[in-house]
XYZ file of N, CA and C in Angstrom:
642
model
N 27.002 -14.834 -14.061
C 26.953 -14.304 -12.694
C 25.497 -14.160 -12.242
N 25.217 -14.617 -11.050
C 23.864 -14.588 -10.529
C 23.426 -13.156 -10.238
N 22.172 -12.831 -10.633
C 21.640 -11.495 -10.398
C 21.437 -11.268 -8.904
N 21.863 -10.088 -8.434
C 21.712 -9.774 -7.016
C 20.278 -9.386 -6.699
N 19.891 -9.575 -5.437
C 18.578 -9.148 -4.962
C 18.656 -7.654 -4.674
N 17.772 -6.886 -5.278
C 17.839 -5.421 -5.204
C 16.940 -4.861 -4.109
N 17.391 -3.758 -3.528
C 16.640 -3.136 -2.435
C 16.683 -1.619 -2.559
N 15.663 -0.980 -1.998
C 15.626 0.477 -1.841
C 15.400 0.759 -0.361
N 16.125 1.741 0.173
C 15.991 2.133 1.582
C 15.421 3.544 1.646
N 14.374 3.752 2.448
C 13.773 5.070 2.614
C 13.678 5.426 4.093
N 14.397 6.474 4.470
C 14.392 6.965 5.853
C 14.859 8.415 5.799
N 14.257 9.276 6.608
C 14.635 10.688 6.534
C 15.895 11.011 7.329
N 16.542 10.006 7.916
C 17.802 10.216 8.626
C 18.948 9.595 7.819
N 19.841 10.412 7.250
C 20.930 9.900 6.404
C 21.804 8.860 7.094
N 22.101 9.074 8.371
C 22.977 8.131 9.086
C 22.317 6.758 9.169
N 21.014 6.753 9.416
C 20.272 5.485 9.478
C 20.309 4.783 8.127
N 20.057 5.541 7.064
C 20.066 4.950 5.716
C 21.425 4.340 5.382
N 22.471 5.098 5.655
C 23.813 4.635 5.312
C 24.210 3.411 6.124
N 23.803 3.402 7.398
C 24.119 2.257 8.249
C 23.433 0.990 7.757
N 22.158 1.117 7.392
C 21.420 -0.040 6.884
C 22.001 -0.523 5.554
N 22.392 0.425 4.719
C 22.971 0.057 3.423
C 24.245 -0.772 3.619
N 25.089 -0.322 4.523
C 26.339 -1.043 4.771
C 26.069 -2.463 5.265
N 25.074 -2.595 6.148
C 24.737 -3.915 6.691
C 24.209 -4.828 5.591
N 23.293 -4.314 4.786
C 22.684 -5.135 3.727
C 23.711 -5.554 2.691
N 24.593 -4.627 2.312
C 25.545 -4.929 1.245
C 26.751 -5.731 1.714
N 26.789 -6.051 2.996
C 27.793 -7.013 3.462
C 27.520 -8.392 2.864
N 26.239 -8.640 2.571
C 25.858 -9.889 1.926
C 26.048 -9.718 0.426
N 26.879 -10.517 -0.182
C 27.220 -10.357 -1.592
C 26.041 -10.586 -2.526
N 24.959 -11.149 -2.022
C 23.800 -11.417 -2.871
C 22.796 -10.259 -2.902
N 23.080 -9.196 -2.133
C 22.169 -8.058 -2.079
C 22.846 -6.785 -2.569
N 22.060 -5.902 -3.161
C 22.550 -4.578 -3.529
C 21.459 -3.545 -3.281
N 21.857 -2.357 -2.819
C 20.925 -1.261 -2.589
C 20.959 -0.354 -3.815
N 19.837 -0.195 -4.476
C 19.769 0.596 -5.707
C 19.846 2.090 -5.430
N 19.140 2.521 -4.390
C 19.091 3.951 -4.088
C 18.611 4.145 -2.659
N 18.982 5.268 -2.055
C 18.488 5.678 -0.744
C 17.559 6.877 -0.941
N 16.459 6.920 -0.189
C 15.486 8.007 -0.309
C 15.260 8.647 1.062
N 15.076 9.968 1.057
C 14.909 10.692 2.306
C 13.488 11.075 2.634
N 12.550 10.762 1.742
C 11.140 11.070 2.014
C 10.247 10.077 1.287
N 8.981 10.048 1.687
C 8.066 9.049 1.165
C 7.722 9.221 -0.300
N 7.572 10.451 -0.748
C 7.226 10.691 -2.149
C 8.323 10.184 -3.080
N 9.571 10.498 -2.729
C 10.697 10.019 -3.531
C 10.768 8.497 -3.504
N 10.534 7.920 -2.335
C 10.576 6.453 -2.206
C 9.546 5.804 -3.112
N 8.344 6.370 -3.155
C 7.287 5.816 -4.001
C 7.683 5.880 -5.476
N 8.156 7.043 -5.909
C 8.518 7.215 -7.316
C 9.676 6.302 -7.720
N 10.703 6.227 -6.866
C 11.878 5.400 -7.177
C 11.507 3.914 -7.209
N 10.639 3.522 -6.292
C 10.247 2.110 -6.238
C 9.453 1.713 -7.477
N 8.514 2.565 -7.878
C 7.718 2.260 -9.056
C 8.574 2.263 -10.323
N 9.585 3.124 -10.353
C 10.445 3.202 -11.530
C 11.445 2.043 -11.594
N 12.051 1.710 -10.451
C 13.133 0.723 -10.436
C 12.658 -0.705 -10.173
N 11.471 -0.856 -9.553
C 10.911 -2.174 -9.269
C 11.917 -3.097 -8.555
N 12.370 -2.708 -7.360
C 13.307 -3.551 -6.613
C 12.628 -4.803 -6.075
N 13.426 -5.743 -5.627
C 12.870 -6.955 -5.014
C 12.277 -6.659 -3.643
N 12.872 -5.697 -2.943
C 12.393 -5.352 -1.604
C 12.623 -3.868 -1.355
N 11.666 -3.230 -0.669
C 11.815 -1.826 -0.279
C 11.642 -1.727 1.225
N 12.524 -0.956 1.848
C 12.525 -0.786 3.306
C 12.079 0.636 3.605
N 10.945 0.792 4.294
C 10.329 2.095 4.513
C 10.240 2.444 5.990
N 10.751 3.616 6.353
C 10.481 4.146 7.686
C 9.024 4.599 7.708
N 8.304 4.343 8.775
C 6.903 4.770 8.834
C 6.797 6.286 8.904
N 7.627 6.938 9.717
C 7.523 8.390 9.921
C 8.478 9.122 8.986
N 7.965 9.514 7.815
C 8.758 10.259 6.843
C 7.970 11.466 6.350
N 8.661 12.520 5.889
C 7.955 13.668 5.322
C 7.337 13.342 3.970
N 6.354 14.177 3.576
C 5.654 14.107 2.288
C 4.707 12.908 2.197
N 5.204 11.709 2.439
C 4.333 10.541 2.567
C 4.900 9.652 3.665
N 4.031 9.119 4.526
C 4.489 8.183 5.543
C 4.776 6.832 4.885
N 5.483 5.986 5.604
C 5.748 4.656 5.089
C 4.470 3.885 4.802
N 3.457 4.069 5.638
C 2.177 3.392 5.420
C 1.486 3.899 4.161
N 1.582 5.205 3.919
C 0.980 5.764 2.702
C 1.696 5.249 1.456
N 3.021 5.147 1.537
C 3.786 4.612 0.413
C 3.406 3.149 0.170
N 3.317 2.395 1.250
C 2.942 0.986 1.146
C 1.575 0.832 0.485
N 0.603 1.624 0.916
C -0.733 1.549 0.332
C -0.699 1.867 -1.154
N 0.060 2.910 -1.522
C 0.158 3.303 -2.929
C 0.826 2.221 -3.761
N 1.838 1.578 -3.204
C 2.523 0.508 -3.926
C 1.584 -0.669 -4.177
N 0.798 -1.029 -3.178
C -0.137 -2.143 -3.350
C -1.220 -1.787 -4.372
N -1.645 -0.518 -4.379
C -2.633 -0.081 -5.367
C -2.066 -0.149 -6.781
N -0.747 0.040 -6.896
C -0.078 -0.020 -8.195
C 0.391 -1.442 -8.531
N -0.015 -2.401 -7.718
C 0.323 -3.823 -7.923
C 1.831 -4.067 -7.920
N 2.550 -3.352 -7.036
C 3.984 -3.588 -6.871
C 4.206 -5.022 -6.402
N 5.059 -5.742 -7.118
C 5.227 -7.176 -6.852
C 6.298 -7.486 -5.814
N 7.089 -6.476 -5.453
C 8.180 -6.712 -4.505
C 7.704 -6.801 -3.070
N 8.648 -7.054 -2.188
C 8.364 -7.156 -0.759
C 8.568 -5.793 -0.091
N 7.814 -5.554 0.975
C 7.907 -4.279 1.691
C 8.128 -4.531 3.175
N 9.185 -3.914 3.702
C 9.490 -3.976 5.135
C 9.295 -2.584 5.716
N 8.515 -2.489 6.783
C 8.333 -1.219 7.477
C 9.238 -1.162 8.694
N 9.914 -0.022 8.865
C 10.711 0.226 10.071
C 9.995 1.282 10.897
N 10.011 1.130 12.206
C 9.255 2.063 13.036
C 9.754 2.111 14.468
N 9.458 3.229 15.122
C 9.684 3.326 16.569
C 8.431 2.891 17.324
N 7.338 2.683 16.593
C 6.053 2.344 17.217
C 6.016 0.856 17.562
N 5.948 0.569 18.841
C 5.998 -0.824 19.280
C 4.651 -1.303 19.835
N 3.556 -0.706 19.342
C 2.243 -1.092 19.860
C 1.449 -1.868 18.814
N 0.410 -2.522 19.283
C -0.358 -3.431 18.448
C -1.108 -2.718 17.328
N -1.603 -1.494 17.581
C -2.391 -0.788 16.582
C -1.579 -0.527 15.312
N -0.346 -0.030 15.482
C 0.497 0.241 14.320
C 0.853 -1.061 13.605
N 1.120 -2.094 14.375
C 1.475 -3.388 13.793
C 0.311 -3.932 12.955
N -0.902 -3.870 13.502
C -2.071 -4.352 12.779
C -2.334 -3.536 11.520
N -2.120 -2.228 11.617
C -2.305 -1.368 10.444
C -1.302 -1.718 9.345
N -0.071 -2.013 9.747
C 0.954 -2.414 8.774
C 0.554 -3.700 8.062
N 0.054 -4.655 8.810
C -0.397 -5.918 8.208
C -1.581 -5.689 7.274
N -2.500 -4.834 7.698
C -3.680 -4.551 6.879
C -3.283 -3.927 5.540
N -2.238 -3.102 5.574
C -1.782 -2.429 4.352
C -0.945 -3.346 3.462
N -0.562 -4.497 3.976
C 0.162 -5.447 3.143
C 1.652 -5.527 3.365
N 2.129 -5.145 4.549
C 3.568 -5.237 4.834
C 4.007 -6.695 4.933
N 5.209 -6.969 4.454
C 5.793 -8.309 4.577
C 6.709 -8.429 5.785
N 7.205 -7.277 6.267
C 8.086 -7.268 7.427
C 7.835 -6.044 8.284
N 8.100 -6.161 9.590
C 7.886 -5.068 10.536
C 9.065 -5.072 11.499
N 9.909 -4.046 11.387
C 11.163 -4.015 12.140
C 11.200 -2.793 13.043
N 11.472 -2.991 14.317
C 11.634 -1.874 15.249
C 12.968 -1.184 14.998
N 12.953 0.147 14.961
C 14.184 0.877 14.649
C 15.250 0.681 15.721
N 14.804 0.459 16.952
C 15.768 0.240 18.037
C 16.644 -0.979 17.783
N 16.101 -1.943 17.034
C 16.863 -3.166 16.776
C 17.107 -3.384 15.283
N 16.930 -2.325 14.494
C 17.009 -2.466 13.037
C 18.373 -2.948 12.568
N 19.444 -2.451 13.189
C 20.772 -2.854 12.725
C 21.019 -4.341 12.947
N 20.376 -4.906 13.973
C 20.523 -6.337 14.229
C 19.542 -7.164 13.388
N 18.382 -6.577 13.095
C 17.302 -7.342 12.482
C 17.207 -7.229 10.967
N 17.727 -6.139 10.392
C 17.384 -5.826 9.005
C 17.825 -6.888 8.009
N 19.012 -7.441 8.164
C 19.479 -8.434 7.200
C 18.625 -9.703 7.268
N 18.302 -10.132 8.491
C 17.410 -11.284 8.649
C 16.038 -10.990 8.049
N 15.571 -9.746 8.239
C 14.265 -9.362 7.701
C 14.257 -9.443 6.181
N 15.298 -8.894 5.545
C 15.372 -8.907 4.079
C 15.452 -10.341 3.562
N 16.306 -11.136 4.163
C 16.444 -12.532 3.734
C 15.121 -13.286 3.882
N 14.419 -13.009 4.979
C 13.173 -13.729 5.257
C 12.079 -13.368 4.262
N 11.880 -12.067 4.008
C 10.769 -11.667 3.138
C 11.021 -12.057 1.680
N 12.283 -11.994 1.224
C 12.541 -12.381 -0.170
C 12.399 -13.886 -0.363
N 12.445 -14.637 0.732
C 12.242 -16.089 0.647
C 10.754 -16.443 0.651
N 9.904 -15.417 0.790
C 8.466 -15.654 0.743
C 7.783 -15.733 2.091
N 8.536 -15.478 3.176
C 7.950 -15.523 4.513
C 7.835 -14.110 5.078
N 7.099 -13.972 6.156
C 6.951 -12.683 6.827
C 7.937 -12.581 7.985
N 8.277 -11.322 8.355
C 9.255 -11.128 9.429
C 8.763 -10.049 10.390
N 8.911 -10.325 11.679
C 8.614 -9.360 12.735
C 9.786 -9.357 13.710
N 10.222 -8.175 14.124
C 11.313 -8.093 15.093
C 10.977 -8.916 16.333
N 11.901 -9.763 16.779
C 11.647 -10.568 17.983
C 11.257 -9.716 19.188
N 11.862 -8.533 19.315
C 11.545 -7.666 20.454
C 10.078 -7.253 20.439
N 9.513 -7.060 19.242
C 8.111 -6.661 19.150
C 7.193 -7.797 19.579
N 7.540 -9.011 19.233
C 6.727 -10.164 19.635
C 6.581 -10.212 21.148
N 7.696 -10.002 21.856
C 7.654 -9.996 23.322
C 6.794 -8.855 23.845
N 6.933 -7.667 23.223
C 6.163 -6.511 23.676
C 4.662 -6.728 23.479
N 4.287 -7.317 22.352
C 2.870 -7.553 22.095
C 2.271 -8.526 23.108
N 3.038 -9.543 23.476
C 2.571 -10.478 24.497
C 2.395 -9.754 25.838
N 3.344 -8.877 26.166
C 3.257 -8.132 27.424
C 2.039 -7.217 27.429
N 1.787 -6.548 26.274
C 0.646 -5.640 26.199
C -0.673 -6.396 26.318
N -0.736 -7.608 25.785
C -1.947 -8.418 25.882
C -2.276 -8.770 27.331
N -1.211 -8.841 28.157
C -1.391 -9.241 29.548
C -1.755 -8.064 30.447
N -1.640 -6.816 29.917
C -1.953 -5.637 30.719
C -3.454 -5.392 30.716
N -4.006 -4.873 31.837
C -5.435 -4.533 31.840
C -5.703 -3.388 30.871
N -6.879 -3.341 30.246
C -7.175 -2.273 29.294
C -7.191 -0.909 29.966
N -6.701 0.090 29.243
C -6.671 1.461 29.758
C -7.955 2.169 29.353
N -8.637 2.771 30.322
C -9.889 3.452 30.028
C -9.618 4.735 29.250
N -10.475 5.011 28.263
C -10.361 6.232 27.476
C -10.660 7.427 28.366
N -9.786 8.431 28.336
C -10.013 9.626 29.145
C -9.377 10.822 28.467
N -9.961 11.980 28.680
C -9.388 13.215 28.163
C -10.052 13.722 26.898
N -10.632 12.832 26.086
C -11.231 13.265 24.817
C -12.364 14.259 25.041
N -13.067 14.103 26.159
C -14.197 14.990 26.428
C -13.753 16.430 26.678
N -12.451 16.612 26.959
C -11.930 17.953 27.224
C -11.484 18.678 25.962
N -11.485 17.969 24.825
C -11.014 18.579 23.578
C -12.126 19.364 22.903
N -11.739 20.453 22.235
C -12.693 21.222 21.442
C -13.001 20.455 20.152
N -14.081 20.796 19.437
C -14.384 20.125 18.168
C -13.220 20.191 17.173
N -12.550 21.341 17.124
C -11.407 21.475 16.207
C -10.267 20.561 16.623
N -10.008 20.478 17.916
C -8.939 19.606 18.402
C -9.240 18.138 18.110
N -10.489 17.744 18.252
C -10.872 16.356 17.941
C -10.716 16.082 16.445
N -11.051 17.091 15.638
C -10.913 16.937 14.190
C -9.440 16.777 13.805
N -8.580 17.563 14.436
C -7.145 17.457 14.171
C -6.623 16.105 14.619
N -7.085 15.641 15.774
C -6.660 14.335 16.274
C -7.075 13.231 15.301
N -8.260 13.353 14.718
C -8.722 12.369 13.739
C -7.828 12.381 12.494
N -7.447 13.568 12.041
C -6.574 13.669 10.868
C -5.174 13.132 11.180
N -4.721 13.329 12.408
C -3.438 12.755 12.838
C -3.507 11.235 12.770
N -4.645 10.668 13.173
C -4.808 9.205 13.150
C -4.771 8.663 11.727
N -5.011 9.543 10.734
C -4.961 9.158 9.326
C -3.586 9.443 8.728
N -2.615 9.727 9.601
C -1.208 9.936 9.228
C -0.999 11.196 8.384
N -1.878 12.194 8.556
C -1.690 13.440 7.831
C -0.636 14.300 8.516
N 0.160 14.986 7.723
C 1.182 15.893 8.245
C 0.531 17.207 8.663
N 1.298 18.063 9.349
C 0.773 19.369 9.747
C 0.320 20.176 8.532
N 1.092 20.127 7.455
C 0.736 20.877 6.249
C -0.548 20.343 5.625
N -0.696 19.030 5.608
C -1.918 18.438 5.049
C -3.134 18.786 5.897
N -2.973 18.741 7.225
C -4.070 19.110 8.129
C -4.445 20.570 7.920
N -3.433 21.431 7.773
C -3.676 22.861 7.554
C -4.493 23.086 6.286
N -4.154 22.361 5.214
C -4.897 22.498 3.961
C -6.332 21.998 4.106
N -6.502 20.896 4.825
C -7.839 20.326 5.003
C -8.749 21.263 5.784
N -8.204 21.902 6.830
C -9.011 22.741 7.733
C -8.935 24.229 7.393
N -8.157 24.557 6.334
C -8.009 25.951 5.906
C -7.447 26.847 7.021
N -6.422 26.324 7.688
C -5.713 27.096 8.710
C -4.220 26.993 8.420
N -3.423 27.729 9.152
C -1.980 27.711 8.902
C -1.317 26.539 9.622
N -0.176 26.057 9.107
C 0.566 24.999 9.800
C 0.938 25.394 11.225
N 1.212 26.685 11.452
C 1.554 27.147 12.801
C 0.370 26.959 13.748
N -0.840 27.203 13.242
C -2.036 27.012 14.058
C -2.236 25.533 14.382
N -1.939 24.678 13.409
C -2.025 23.233 13.648
C -1.078 22.837 14.776
N 0.150 23.358 14.730
C 1.126 23.046 15.774
C 0.632 23.484 17.146
N 0.003 24.671 17.194
C -0.535 25.169 18.467
C -1.628 24.239 18.993
N -2.521 23.825 18.111
C -3.586 22.897 18.513
C -2.992 21.575 19.012
N -1.964 21.095 18.317
C -1.351 19.826 18.730
C -0.725 19.947 20.117
N -0.092 21.086 20.389
C 0.482 21.308 21.731
C -0.629 21.297 22.785
N -1.749 21.954 22.474
C -2.867 21.993 23.421
C -3.452 20.609 23.656
N -3.541 19.821 22.583
C -4.057 18.450 22.713
C -3.137 17.630 23.602
N -1.836 17.758 23.379
C -0.862 17.041 24.218
C -1.019 17.404 25.685
N -1.218 18.688 25.949
C -1.379 19.138 27.345
C -2.651 18.559 27.963
N -3.746 18.610 27.223
C -5.023 18.124 27.750
C -5.025 16.615 27.969
N -4.291 15.902 27.109
C -4.268 14.442 27.218
C -3.055 13.932 27.996
N -2.240 14.884 28.491
C -1.036 14.530 29.266
C -0.107 13.612 28.467
N 0.115 13.979 27.205
C 0.978 13.187 26.330
C 2.348 13.834 26.233
N 3.374 13.006 26.242
C 4.748 13.501 26.148
C 5.515 12.681 25.116
N 6.448 13.326 24.437
C 7.263 12.616 23.453
C 6.785 12.892 22.035
N 7.693 12.739 21.066
C 7.415 13.089 19.675
C 6.299 12.263 19.042
N 6.163 11.000 19.444
C 5.216 10.114 18.778
C 3.995 9.776 19.635
N 3.900 10.389 20.820
C 2.806 10.044 21.736
C 1.441 10.410 21.160
N 1.357 11.569 20.495
C 0.076 12.006 19.947
C -0.375 11.078 18.824
N 0.544 10.714 17.935
C 0.209 9.793 16.849
C -0.262 8.450 17.405
N 0.458 7.947 18.395
C 0.105 6.668 18.995
C -1.289 6.723 19.602
N -1.591 7.790 20.358
C -2.905 7.944 20.989
C -3.992 8.028 19.927
N -3.743 8.830 18.879
C -4.744 9.031 17.836
C -5.091 7.724 17.135
N -4.077 6.938 16.805
C -4.319 5.670 16.110
C -5.051 4.683 17.024
N -4.648 4.631 18.290
C -5.262 3.697 19.230
C -6.735 3.997 19.458
N -7.109 5.302 19.379
C -8.489 5.700 19.690
C -9.217 6.215 18.458
N -8.759 5.805 17.299
C -9.329 6.288 16.030
C -10.832 6.056 15.953
N -11.302 4.924 16.433
C -12.713 4.577 16.331
C -13.591 5.465 17.209
N -13.000 6.163 18.195
C -13.761 6.999 19.109
C -13.807 8.457 18.652
N -13.073 8.782 17.567
C -12.979 10.185 17.154
C -14.072 10.550 16.142
């Protein structure tokens, strides 16, 4: 009997993990070894089990998908890595490529794209969600947006924004700056107000896009 291609799924939303597992295992040549709800567990399970492919959500507790990817490459993990994300901008995409991702799948289209992504990367090719390709072309055609608002931030707020751009969690930022996680949250709210940012991922997106200016 032919050995199945093994996979690990890491996402902090159980429904998302289970849905992806069902889709992947519809193909008789694939099997999901384990599901993980955070980045630290995903890293440990991947290094222990050595699957053919690991699917990582970028935004996870304890370690982000990008941090897990970097750690896996440092450990010379030989398998393929697919990142799933809600981030549809060029900065996140370029960062994923720099870290060594083999696939980049938008979560909005993950249920349609994931099986094609897994098949593509295990065959030795790279995969990007078709929807992202269109978005990147559209963004290239838009005039550049001038940087504004950073001058209104306090030194502490700029420091927090820089740490956000490095994918640090509130707890990690609190430890770095010797303040409480609650204080970090307050600063983040103030930064959002000053920069007129709305939505759960707007601050992260802004921080990464303007990392070189911080």
